[in-house]
């Protein structure tokens, strides 16, 4: 078992579970409001407040005995899909660092990593998903988690958790689709072409949920990514949008309102891929769309 933790703009999202074979086992979960003044948009602003808060969560849920894996998702993290020559990992990291450093001197002192999207790109090289994050961002998260008694073993980012999910869930392994993740007023759109990551965008939803304007915002943002894909002269048309983080009632309205897009509007399908037991079985029904980053964070990473 392991702890998978993600701080959204408003809540700490927690899963205690394990990924083995074709199933993610959920043994406990919680969504806890963040303390006032502790964080802003995924960035720790007061280490003392967050250390106390995380320590209280640790005590309540008994998390210290298991390894903890953190997900960070905010606009300060740099990501890019890029092709590099088929060289060693250390050489690829040099390419990644140079790519991000050219835009800002601060990036030269960052933390960099990558995962391979396609080992045999059309260019003759390797297609990777590159990541760059500031050392201070990583340092503050590590300080508060370790200070609160967590055994922090790894840090991931939201987009890569989605990439891992695309390789795990059968319905996401092939085809060209948009993964739509709605978390409160935040909307994350990720385009996959033939099951391979292409690009991500984040949007802030202004309207309150369930009013006509809210559904209009969701539709407009989705339409923008569809038009972007067409503008890139993609070889394949988008066939579907897979929604996570919406209710059955919201999905029904979206299916009706977005019929003009000409694509299938469906809920992200976790059937057969999750098992809920332990303390989680005694709670309200587990909604995987609410904990999408957490679930992806539990999955094994393939270079």
PDB file of N, CA and C in Angstrom, residues 145-245:
ATOM      1  N   UNK A 145       5.944  18.084   3.872  1.00  0.00           N
ATOM      2  CA  UNK A 145       5.535  16.687   3.994  1.00  0.00           C
ATOM      3  C   UNK A 145       6.444  15.913   4.948  1.00  0.00           C
ATOM      4  N   UNK A 146       7.750  16.075   4.784  1.00  0.00           N
ATOM      5  CA  UNK A 146       8.685  15.392   5.686  1.00  0.00           C
ATOM      6  C   UNK A 146       8.517  15.923   7.111  1.00  0.00           C
ATOM      7  N   UNK A 147       8.328  17.234   7.239  1.00  0.00           N
ATOM      8  CA  UNK A 147       8.119  17.827   8.553  1.00  0.00           C
ATOM      9  C   UNK A 147       6.855  17.343   9.229  1.00  0.00           C
ATOM     10  N   UNK A 148       5.876  16.923   8.424  1.00  0.00           N
ATOM     11  CA  UNK A 148       4.613  16.420   8.964  1.00  0.00           C
ATOM     12  C   UNK A 148       4.647  14.913   9.198  1.00  0.00           C
ATOM     13  N   UNK A 149       5.817  14.295   8.963  1.00  0.00           N
ATOM     14  CA  UNK A 149       5.962  12.886   9.290  1.00  0.00           C
ATOM     15  C   UNK A 149       5.723  11.910   8.168  1.00  0.00           C
ATOM     16  N   UNK A 150       5.644  12.384   6.930  1.00  0.00           N
ATOM     17  CA  UNK A 150       5.397  11.502   5.788  1.00  0.00           C
ATOM     18  C   UNK A 150       6.715  10.921   5.267  1.00  0.00           C
ATOM     19  N   UNK A 151       6.644   9.703   4.790  1.00  0.00           N
ATOM     20  CA  UNK A 151       7.794   9.054   4.150  1.00  0.00           C
ATOM     21  C   UNK A 151       7.693   9.316   2.650  1.00  0.00           C
ATOM     22  N   UNK A 152       8.162  10.501   2.241  1.00  0.00           N
ATOM     23  CA  UNK A 152       8.008  10.932   0.849  1.00  0.00           C
ATOM     24  C   UNK A 152       8.988  10.179  -0.044  1.00  0.00           C
ATOM     25  N   UNK A 153       8.443   9.418  -0.998  1.00  0.00           N
ATOM     26  CA  UNK A 153       9.263   8.582  -1.872  1.00  0.00           C
ATOM     27  C   UNK A 153       9.315   9.083  -3.313  1.00  0.00           C
ATOM     28  N   UNK A 154       8.365   9.930  -3.719  1.00  0.00           N
ATOM     29  CA  UNK A 154       8.373  10.382  -5.103  1.00  0.00           C
ATOM     30  C   UNK A 154       7.441  11.550  -5.324  1.00  0.00           C
ATOM     31  N   UNK A 155       7.753  12.352  -6.361  1.00  0.00           N
ATOM     32  CA  UNK A 155       6.929  13.497  -6.747  1.00  0.00           C
ATOM     33  C   UNK A 155       6.636  13.398  -8.232  1.00  0.00           C
ATOM     34  N   UNK A 156       5.373  13.516  -8.593  1.00  0.00           N
ATOM     35  CA  UNK A 156       4.948  13.440  -9.984  1.00  0.00           C
ATOM     36  C   UNK A 156       4.176  14.697 -10.331  1.00  0.00           C
ATOM     37  N   UNK A 157       3.803  14.845 -11.590  1.00  0.00           N
ATOM     38  CA  UNK A 157       2.966  15.977 -12.007  1.00  0.00           C
ATOM     39  C   UNK A 157       1.674  15.451 -12.622  1.00  0.00           C
ATOM     40  N   UNK A 158       0.655  16.313 -12.624  1.00  0.00           N
ATOM     41  CA  UNK A 158      -0.667  15.892 -13.053  1.00  0.00           C
ATOM     42  C   UNK A 158      -0.723  15.333 -14.456  1.00  0.00           C
ATOM     43  N   UNK A 159      -0.083  16.011 -15.420  1.00  0.00           N
ATOM     44  CA  UNK A 159      -0.155  15.558 -16.814  1.00  0.00           C
ATOM     45  C   UNK A 159       0.450  14.170 -16.982  1.00  0.00           C
ATOM     46  N   UNK A 160       1.525  13.886 -16.270  1.00  0.00           N
ATOM     47  CA  UNK A 160       2.129  12.566 -16.392  1.00  0.00           C
ATOM     48  C   UNK A 160       1.248  11.490 -15.765  1.00  0.00           C
ATOM     49  N   UNK A 161       0.502  11.842 -14.721  1.00  0.00           N
ATOM     50  CA  UNK A 161      -0.455  10.885 -14.152  1.00  0.00           C
ATOM     51  C   UNK A 161      -1.522  10.536 -15.186  1.00  0.00           C
ATOM     52  N   UNK A 162      -1.934  11.512 -15.988  1.00  0.00           N
ATOM     53  CA  UNK A 162      -2.881  11.231 -17.064  1.00  0.00           C
ATOM     54  C   UNK A 162      -2.252  10.350 -18.136  1.00  0.00           C
ATOM     55  N   UNK A 163      -0.992  10.583 -18.448  1.00  0.00           N
ATOM     56  CA  UNK A 163      -0.293   9.757 -19.433  1.00  0.00           C
ATOM     57  C   UNK A 163      -0.246   8.305 -18.959  1.00  0.00           C
ATOM     58  N   UNK A 164       0.049   8.105 -17.684  1.00  0.00           N
ATOM     59  CA  UNK A 164       0.079   6.742 -17.145  1.00  0.00           C
ATOM     60  C   UNK A 164      -1.307   6.107 -17.218  1.00  0.00           C
ATOM     61  N   UNK A 165      -2.355   6.883 -16.950  1.00  0.00           N
ATOM     62  CA  UNK A 165      -3.717   6.365 -17.059  1.00  0.00           C
ATOM     63  C   UNK A 165      -4.045   5.957 -18.493  1.00  0.00           C
ATOM     64  N   UNK A 166      -3.525   6.721 -19.467  1.00  0.00           N
ATOM     65  CA  UNK A 166      -3.812   6.401 -20.876  1.00  0.00           C
ATOM     66  C   UNK A 166      -3.212   5.062 -21.277  1.00  0.00           C
ATOM     67  N   UNK A 167      -2.181   4.625 -20.560  1.00  0.00           N
ATOM     68  CA  UNK A 167      -1.565   3.335 -20.850  1.00  0.00           C
ATOM     69  C   UNK A 167      -2.174   2.206 -20.012  1.00  0.00           C
ATOM     70  N   UNK A 168      -2.947   2.602 -18.998  1.00  0.00           N
ATOM     71  CA  UNK A 168      -3.518   1.629 -18.060  1.00  0.00           C
ATOM     72  C   UNK A 168      -4.957   1.256 -18.407  1.00  0.00           C
ATOM     73  N   UNK A 169      -5.794   2.251 -18.667  1.00  0.00           N
ATOM     74  CA  UNK A 169      -7.208   1.993 -18.933  1.00  0.00           C
ATOM     75  C   UNK A 169      -7.385   1.518 -20.373  1.00  0.00           C
ATOM     76  N   UNK A 170      -8.043   0.385 -20.579  1.00  0.00           N
ATOM     77  CA  UNK A 170      -8.196  -0.156 -21.942  1.00  0.00           C
ATOM     78  C   UNK A 170      -8.820   0.824 -22.921  1.00  0.00           C
ATOM     79  N   UNK A 171      -9.796   1.614 -22.460  1.00  0.00           N
ATOM     80  CA  UNK A 171     -10.487   2.531 -23.355  1.00  0.00           C
ATOM     81  C   UNK A 171      -9.664   3.718 -23.799  1.00  0.00           C
ATOM     82  N   UNK A 172      -8.478   3.918 -23.190  1.00  0.00           N
ATOM     83  CA  UNK A 172      -7.638   5.073 -23.523  1.00  0.00           C
ATOM     84  C   UNK A 172      -6.382   4.703 -24.302  1.00  0.00           C
ATOM     85  N   UNK A 173      -6.182   3.434 -24.553  1.00  0.00           N
ATOM     86  CA  UNK A 173      -4.922   3.009 -25.168  1.00  0.00           C
ATOM     87  C   UNK A 173      -4.842   3.303 -26.658  1.00  0.00           C
ATOM     88  N   UNK A 174      -5.984   3.422 -27.296  1.00  0.00           N
ATOM     89  CA  UNK A 174      -6.009   3.689 -28.737  1.00  0.00           C
ATOM     90  C   UNK A 174      -7.032   4.774 -29.031  1.00  0.00           C
ATOM     91  N   UNK A 175      -7.008   5.257 -30.264  1.00  0.00           N
ATOM     92  CA  UNK A 175      -7.972   6.264 -30.676  1.00  0.00           C
ATOM     93  C   UNK A 175      -7.484   7.672 -30.401  1.00  0.00           C
ATOM     94  N   UNK A 176      -8.184   8.642 -30.977  1.00  0.00           N
ATOM     95  CA  UNK A 176      -7.860  10.051 -30.788  1.00  0.00           C
ATOM     96  C   UNK A 176      -8.998  10.689 -30.003  1.00  0.00           C
ATOM     97  N   UNK A 177      -8.668  11.200 -28.818  1.00  0.00           N
ATOM     98  CA  UNK A 177      -9.708  11.667 -27.906  1.00  0.00           C
ATOM     99  C   UNK A 177      -9.151  12.778 -27.029  1.00  0.00           C
ATOM    100  N   UNK A 178     -10.069  13.450 -26.335  1.00  0.00           N
ATOM    101  CA  UNK A 178      -9.702  14.470 -25.355  1.00  0.00           C
ATOM    102  C   UNK A 178     -10.127  13.978 -23.981  1.00  0.00           C
ATOM    103  N   UNK A 179      -9.175  13.944 -23.060  1.00  0.00           N
ATOM    104  CA  UNK A 179      -9.480  13.626 -21.669  1.00  0.00           C
ATOM    105  C   UNK A 179      -9.850  14.932 -20.977  1.00  0.00           C
ATOM    106  N   UNK A 180     -11.077  15.003 -20.458  1.00  0.00           N
ATOM    107  CA  UNK A 180     -11.599  16.220 -19.837  1.00  0.00           C
ATOM    108  C   UNK A 180     -11.716  15.979 -18.331  1.00  0.00           C
ATOM    109  N   UNK A 181     -10.933  16.702 -17.564  1.00  0.00           N
ATOM    110  CA  UNK A 181     -10.942  16.556 -16.110  1.00  0.00           C
ATOM    111  C   UNK A 181     -11.419  17.861 -15.488  1.00  0.00           C
ATOM    112  N   UNK A 182     -12.518  17.789 -14.734  1.00  0.00           N
ATOM    113  CA  UNK A 182     -13.074  18.981 -14.096  1.00  0.00           C
ATOM    114  C   UNK A 182     -12.929  18.831 -12.581  1.00  0.00           C
ATOM    115  N   UNK A 183     -12.268  19.802 -11.976  1.00  0.00           N
ATOM    116  CA  UNK A 183     -12.005  19.791 -10.541  1.00  0.00           C
ATOM    117  C   UNK A 183     -12.408  21.144  -9.985  1.00  0.00           C
ATOM    118  N   UNK A 184     -13.635  21.219  -9.456  1.00  0.00           N
ATOM    119  CA  UNK A 184     -14.148  22.502  -8.990  1.00  0.00           C
ATOM    120  C   UNK A 184     -14.288  23.470 -10.152  1.00  0.00           C
ATOM    121  N   UNK A 185     -13.612  24.605 -10.062  1.00  0.00           N
ATOM    122  CA  UNK A 185     -13.660  25.604 -11.136  1.00  0.00           C
ATOM    123  C   UNK A 185     -12.516  25.421 -12.145  1.00  0.00           C
ATOM    124  N   UNK A 186     -11.773  24.358 -12.023  1.00  0.00           N
ATOM    125  CA  UNK A 186     -10.646  24.117 -12.917  1.00  0.00           C
ATOM    126  C   UNK A 186     -10.980  23.018 -13.914  1.00  0.00           C
ATOM    127  N   UNK A 187     -10.589  23.253 -15.157  1.00  0.00           N
ATOM    128  CA  UNK A 187     -10.855  22.315 -16.242  1.00  0.00           C
ATOM    129  C   UNK A 187      -9.542  22.019 -16.954  1.00  0.00           C
ATOM    130  N   UNK A 188      -9.189  20.734 -17.016  1.00  0.00           N
ATOM    131  CA  UNK A 188      -7.952  20.304 -17.664  1.00  0.00           C
ATOM    132  C   UNK A 188      -8.304  19.485 -18.903  1.00  0.00           C
ATOM    133  N   UNK A 189      -7.783  19.892 -20.042  1.00  0.00           N
ATOM    134  CA  UNK A 189      -8.015  19.177 -21.296  1.00  0.00           C
ATOM    135  C   UNK A 189      -6.694  18.610 -21.794  1.00  0.00           C
ATOM    136  N   UNK A 190      -6.690  17.329 -22.107  1.00  0.00           N
ATOM    137  CA  UNK A 190      -5.484  16.682 -22.612  1.00  0.00           C
ATOM    138  C   UNK A 190      -5.833  15.902 -23.870  1.00  0.00           C
ATOM    139  N   UNK A 191      -5.112  16.212 -24.939  1.00  0.00           N
ATOM    140  CA  UNK A 191      -5.361  15.581 -26.233  1.00  0.00           C
ATOM    141  C   UNK A 191      -4.434  14.383 -26.421  1.00  0.00           C
ATOM    142  N   UNK A 192      -5.035  13.241 -26.745  1.00  0.00           N
ATOM    143  CA  UNK A 192      -4.286  12.034 -27.073  1.00  0.00           C
ATOM    144  C   UNK A 192      -4.616  11.625 -28.511  1.00  0.00           C
ATOM    145  N   UNK A 193      -3.586  11.408 -29.305  1.00  0.00           N
ATOM    146  CA  UNK A 193      -3.769  11.000 -30.696  1.00  0.00           C
ATOM    147  C   UNK A 193      -3.277   9.565 -30.861  1.00  0.00           C
ATOM    148  N   UNK A 194      -4.210   8.690 -31.222  1.00  0.00           N
ATOM    149  CA  UNK A 194      -3.918   7.255 -31.276  1.00  0.00           C
ATOM    150  C   UNK A 194      -3.322   6.772 -29.949  1.00  0.00           C
ATOM    151  N   UNK A 195      -3.887   7.288 -28.856  1.00  0.00           N
ATOM    152  CA  UNK A 195      -3.483   6.890 -27.524  1.00  0.00           C
ATOM    153  C   UNK A 195      -2.212   7.525 -27.018  1.00  0.00           C
ATOM    154  N   UNK A 196      -1.593   8.410 -27.794  1.00  0.00           N
ATOM    155  CA  UNK A 196      -0.327   9.025 -27.404  1.00  0.00           C
ATOM    156  C   UNK A 196      -0.526  10.501 -27.067  1.00  0.00           C
ATOM    157  N   UNK A 197       0.052  10.929 -25.958  1.00  0.00           N
ATOM    158  CA  UNK A 197      -0.098  12.313 -25.500  1.00  0.00           C
ATOM    159  C   UNK A 197       0.353  13.317 -26.560  1.00  0.00           C
ATOM    160  N   UNK A 198      -0.464  14.368 -26.736  1.00  0.00           N
ATOM    161  CA  UNK A 198      -0.099  15.447 -27.665  1.00  0.00           C
ATOM    162  C   UNK A 198       0.100  16.785 -26.950  1.00  0.00           C
ATOM    163  N   UNK A 199      -0.932  17.225 -26.196  1.00  0.00           N
ATOM    164  CA  UNK A 199      -0.850  18.549 -25.562  1.00  0.00           C
ATOM    165  C   UNK A 199      -1.904  18.659 -24.460  1.00  0.00           C
ATOM    166  N   UNK A 200      -1.640  19.541 -23.476  1.00  0.00           N
ATOM    167  CA  UNK A 200      -2.590  19.804 -22.393  1.00  0.00           C
ATOM    168  C   UNK A 200      -2.861  21.296 -22.294  1.00  0.00           C
ATOM    169  N   UNK A 201      -4.076  21.636 -21.846  1.00  0.00           N
ATOM    170  CA  UNK A 201      -4.440  23.023 -21.559  1.00  0.00           C
ATOM    171  C   UNK A 201      -5.270  23.067 -20.290  1.00  0.00           C
ATOM    172  N   UNK A 202      -5.125  24.137 -19.521  1.00  0.00           N
ATOM    173  CA  UNK A 202      -5.925  24.336 -18.313  1.00  0.00           C
ATOM    174  C   UNK A 202      -6.773  25.582 -18.467  1.00  0.00           C
ATOM    175  N   UNK A 203      -7.984  25.523 -17.931  1.00  0.00           N
ATOM    176  CA  UNK A 203      -8.915  26.649 -18.005  1.00  0.00           C
ATOM    177  C   UNK A 203      -9.532  26.888 -16.627  1.00  0.00           C
ATOM    178  N   UNK A 204      -9.882  28.138 -16.374  1.00  0.00           N
ATOM    179  CA  UNK A 204     -10.608  28.512 -15.164  1.00  0.00           C
ATOM    180  C   UNK A 204     -12.060  28.738 -15.537  1.00  0.00           C
ATOM    181  N   UNK A 205     -12.965  27.976 -14.927  1.00  0.00           N
ATOM    182  CA  UNK A 205     -14.391  28.113 -15.208  1.00  0.00           C
ATOM    183  C   UNK A 205     -14.953  29.233 -14.338  1.00  0.00           C
ATOM    184  N   UNK A 206     -15.527  30.238 -14.965  1.00  0.00           N
ATOM    185  CA  UNK A 206     -16.006  31.430 -14.249  1.00  0.00           C
ATOM    186  C   UNK A 206     -17.390  31.209 -13.650  1.00  0.00           C
ATOM    187  N   UNK A 207     -18.261  30.554 -14.389  1.00  0.00           N
ATOM    188  CA  UNK A 207     -19.659  30.398 -13.966  1.00  0.00           C
ATOM    189  C   UNK A 207     -19.807  29.319 -12.897  1.00  0.00           C
ATOM    190  N   UNK A 208     -20.873  29.436 -12.119  1.00  0.00           N
ATOM    191  CA  UNK A 208     -21.188  28.408 -11.131  1.00  0.00           C
ATOM    192  C   UNK A 208     -21.636  27.125 -11.827  1.00  0.00           C
ATOM    193  N   UNK A 209     -21.320  25.967 -11.262  1.00  0.00           N
ATOM    194  CA  UNK A 209     -21.716  24.703 -11.897  1.00  0.00           C
ATOM    195  C   UNK A 209     -23.228  24.613 -12.106  1.00  0.00           C
ATOM    196  N   UNK A 210     -23.593  23.950 -13.199  1.00  0.00           N
ATOM    197  CA  UNK A 210     -24.972  23.566 -13.516  1.00  0.00           C
ATOM    198  C   UNK A 210     -25.841  24.691 -14.086  1.00  0.00           C
ATOM    199  N   UNK A 211     -25.312  25.903 -14.186  1.00  0.00           N
ATOM    200  CA  UNK A 211     -26.068  26.954 -14.874  1.00  0.00           C
ATOM    201  C   UNK A 211     -25.726  26.869 -16.363  1.00  0.00           C
ATOM    202  N   UNK A 212     -26.580  27.390 -17.244  1.00  0.00           N
ATOM    203  CA  UNK A 212     -26.317  27.285 -18.687  1.00  0.00           C
ATOM    204  C   UNK A 212     -24.954  27.829 -19.100  1.00  0.00           C
ATOM    205  N   UNK A 213     -24.513  28.908 -18.431  1.00  0.00           N
ATOM    206  CA  UNK A 213     -23.222  29.504 -18.789  1.00  0.00           C
ATOM    207  C   UNK A 213     -22.061  28.540 -18.505  1.00  0.00           C
ATOM    208  N   UNK A 214     -22.206  27.742 -17.440  1.00  0.00           N
ATOM    209  CA  UNK A 214     -21.157  26.777 -17.099  1.00  0.00           C
ATOM    210  C   UNK A 214     -21.013  25.724 -18.194  1.00  0.00           C
ATOM    211  N   UNK A 215     -22.134  25.191 -18.633  1.00  0.00           N
ATOM    212  CA  UNK A 215     -22.099  24.206 -19.711  1.00  0.00           C
ATOM    213  C   UNK A 215     -21.555  24.835 -20.992  1.00  0.00           C
ATOM    214  N   UNK A 216     -21.873  26.123 -21.195  1.00  0.00           N
ATOM    215  CA  UNK A 216     -21.349  26.816 -22.369  1.00  0.00           C
ATOM    216  C   UNK A 216     -19.844  26.970 -22.314  1.00  0.00           C
ATOM    217  N   UNK A 217     -19.299  27.293 -21.132  1.00  0.00           N
ATOM    218  CA  UNK A 217     -17.850  27.412 -20.972  1.00  0.00           C
ATOM    219  C   UNK A 217     -17.153  26.087 -21.265  1.00  0.00           C
ATOM    220  N   UNK A 218     -17.686  25.013 -20.703  1.00  0.00           N
ATOM    221  CA  UNK A 218     -17.097  23.691 -20.930  1.00  0.00           C
ATOM    222  C   UNK A 218     -17.084  23.374 -22.420  1.00  0.00           C
ATOM    223  N   UNK A 219     -18.203  23.647 -23.080  1.00  0.00           N
ATOM    224  CA  UNK A 219     -18.296  23.374 -24.515  1.00  0.00           C
ATOM    225  C   UNK A 219     -17.339  24.225 -25.336  1.00  0.00           C
ATOM    226  N   UNK A 220     -17.223  25.499 -24.996  1.00  0.00           N
ATOM    227  CA  UNK A 220     -16.325  26.390 -25.749  1.00  0.00           C
ATOM    228  C   UNK A 220     -14.863  25.965 -25.605  1.00  0.00           C
ATOM    229  N   UNK A 221     -14.475  25.588 -24.393  1.00  0.00           N
ATOM    230  CA  UNK A 221     -13.091  25.156 -24.181  1.00  0.00           C
ATOM    231  C   UNK A 221     -12.794  23.863 -24.932  1.00  0.00           C
ATOM    232  N   UNK A 222     -13.750  22.950 -24.908  1.00  0.00           N
ATOM    233  CA  UNK A 222     -13.585  21.693 -25.629  1.00  0.00           C
ATOM    234  C   UNK A 222     -13.509  21.942 -27.132  1.00  0.00           C
ATOM    235  N   UNK A 223     -14.359  22.834 -27.626  1.00  0.00           N
ATOM    236  CA  UNK A 223     -14.354  23.176 -29.047  1.00  0.00           C
ATOM    237  C   UNK A 223     -13.021  23.795 -29.470  1.00  0.00           C
ATOM    238  N   UNK A 224     -12.424  24.606 -28.574  1.00  0.00           N
ATOM    239  CA  UNK A 224     -11.138  25.237 -28.893  1.00  0.00           C
ATOM    240  C   UNK A 224     -10.052  24.199 -29.113  1.00  0.00           C
ATOM    241  N   UNK A 225     -10.044  23.145 -28.300  1.00  0.00           N
ATOM    242  CA  UNK A 225      -9.017  22.121 -28.479  1.00  0.00           C
ATOM    243  C   UNK A 225      -9.267  21.312 -29.745  1.00  0.00           C
ATOM    244  N   UNK A 226     -10.521  21.092 -30.065  1.00  0.00           N
ATOM    245  CA  UNK A 226     -10.842  20.387 -31.313  1.00  0.00           C
ATOM    246  C   UNK A 226     -10.353  21.199 -32.505  1.00  0.00           C
ATOM    247  N   UNK A 227     -10.582  22.510 -32.470  1.00  0.00           N
ATOM    248  CA  UNK A 227     -10.130  23.366 -33.565  1.00  0.00           C
ATOM    249  C   UNK A 227      -8.611  23.422 -33.628  1.00  0.00           C
ATOM    250  N   UNK A 228      -7.962  23.398 -32.455  1.00  0.00           N
ATOM    251  CA  UNK A 228      -6.499  23.364 -32.428  1.00  0.00           C
ATOM    252  C   UNK A 228      -5.992  22.113 -33.128  1.00  0.00           C
ATOM    253  N   UNK A 229      -6.603  20.987 -32.825  1.00  0.00           N
ATOM    254  CA  UNK A 229      -6.179  19.724 -33.437  1.00  0.00           C
ATOM    255  C   UNK A 229      -6.322  19.780 -34.950  1.00  0.00           C
ATOM    256  N   UNK A 230      -7.433  20.341 -35.415  1.00  0.00           N
ATOM    257  CA  UNK A 230      -7.645  20.461 -36.857  1.00  0.00           C
ATOM    258  C   UNK A 230      -6.617  21.408 -37.475  1.00  0.00           C
ATOM    259  N   UNK A 231      -6.261  22.469 -36.742  1.00  0.00           N
ATOM    260  CA  UNK A 231      -5.284  23.430 -37.243  1.00  0.00           C
ATOM    261  C   UNK A 231      -3.890  22.846 -37.365  1.00  0.00           C
ATOM    262  N   UNK A 232      -3.622  21.778 -36.589  1.00  0.00           N
ATOM    263  CA  UNK A 232      -2.329  21.109 -36.676  1.00  0.00           C
ATOM    264  C   UNK A 232      -2.273  20.097 -37.820  1.00  0.00           C
ATOM    265  N   UNK A 233      -3.365  20.019 -38.577  1.00  0.00           N
ATOM    266  CA  UNK A 233      -3.455  19.093 -39.707  1.00  0.00           C
ATOM    267  C   UNK A 233      -3.187  17.660 -39.280  1.00  0.00           C
ATOM    268  N   UNK A 234      -3.869  17.318 -38.197  1.00  0.00           N
ATOM    269  CA  UNK A 234      -3.727  15.965 -37.674  1.00  0.00           C
ATOM    270  C   UNK A 234      -4.233  14.952 -38.691  1.00  0.00           C
ATOM    271  N   UNK A 235      -3.607  13.778 -38.685  1.00  0.00           N
ATOM    272  CA  UNK A 235      -4.015  12.716 -39.618  1.00  0.00           C
ATOM    273  C   UNK A 235      -5.289  12.024 -39.186  1.00  0.00           C
ATOM    274  N   UNK A 236      -5.693  12.212 -37.938  1.00  0.00           N
ATOM    275  CA  UNK A 236      -6.892  11.542 -37.433  1.00  0.00           C
ATOM    276  C   UNK A 236      -7.825  12.555 -36.786  1.00  0.00           C
ATOM    277  N   UNK A 237      -9.121  12.325 -36.905  1.00  0.00           N
ATOM    278  CA  UNK A 237     -10.121  13.187 -36.298  1.00  0.00           C
ATOM    279  C   UNK A 237     -10.397  12.735 -34.869  1.00  0.00           C
ATOM    280  N   UNK A 238     -10.694  13.701 -33.993  1.00  0.00           N
ATOM    281  CA  UNK A 238     -11.061  13.382 -32.617  1.00  0.00           C
ATOM    282  C   UNK A 238     -12.413  12.681 -32.619  1.00  0.00           C
ATOM    283  N   UNK A 239     -12.475  11.532 -31.974  1.00  0.00           N
ATOM    284  CA  UNK A 239     -13.710  10.749 -31.978  1.00  0.00           C
ATOM    285  C   UNK A 239     -14.513  10.900 -30.699  1.00  0.00           C
ATOM    286  N   UNK A 240     -13.860  11.287 -29.587  1.00  0.00           N
ATOM    287  CA  UNK A 240     -14.592  11.310 -28.322  1.00  0.00           C
ATOM    288  C   UNK A 240     -13.947  12.258 -27.318  1.00  0.00           C
ATOM    289  N   UNK A 241     -14.731  12.598 -26.293  1.00  0.00           N
ATOM    290  CA  UNK A 241     -14.249  13.327 -25.127  1.00  0.00           C
ATOM    291  C   UNK A 241     -14.628  12.505 -23.912  1.00  0.00           C
ATOM    292  N   UNK A 242     -13.636  12.134 -23.104  1.00  0.00           N
ATOM    293  CA  UNK A 242     -13.851  11.305 -21.921  1.00  0.00           C
ATOM    294  C   UNK A 242     -13.827  12.203 -20.692  1.00  0.00           C
ATOM    295  N   UNK A 243     -14.945  12.305 -19.994  1.00  0.00           N
ATOM    296  CA  UNK A 243     -15.096  13.236 -18.873  1.00  0.00           C
ATOM    297  C   UNK A 243     -14.828  12.555 -17.539  1.00  0.00           C
ATOM    298  N   UNK A 244     -14.110  13.258 -16.676  1.00  0.00           N
ATOM    299  CA  UNK A 244     -13.885  12.831 -15.294  1.00  0.00           C
ATOM    300  C   UNK A 244     -14.187  14.005 -14.383  1.00  0.00           C
ATOM    301  N   UNK A 245     -14.837  13.732 -13.255  1.00  0.00           N
ATOM    302  CA  UNK A 245     -15.136  14.789 -12.302  1.00  0.00           C
ATOM    303  C   UNK A 245     -16.479  15.463 -12.503  1.00  0.00           C
TER     304      UNK A 245
END
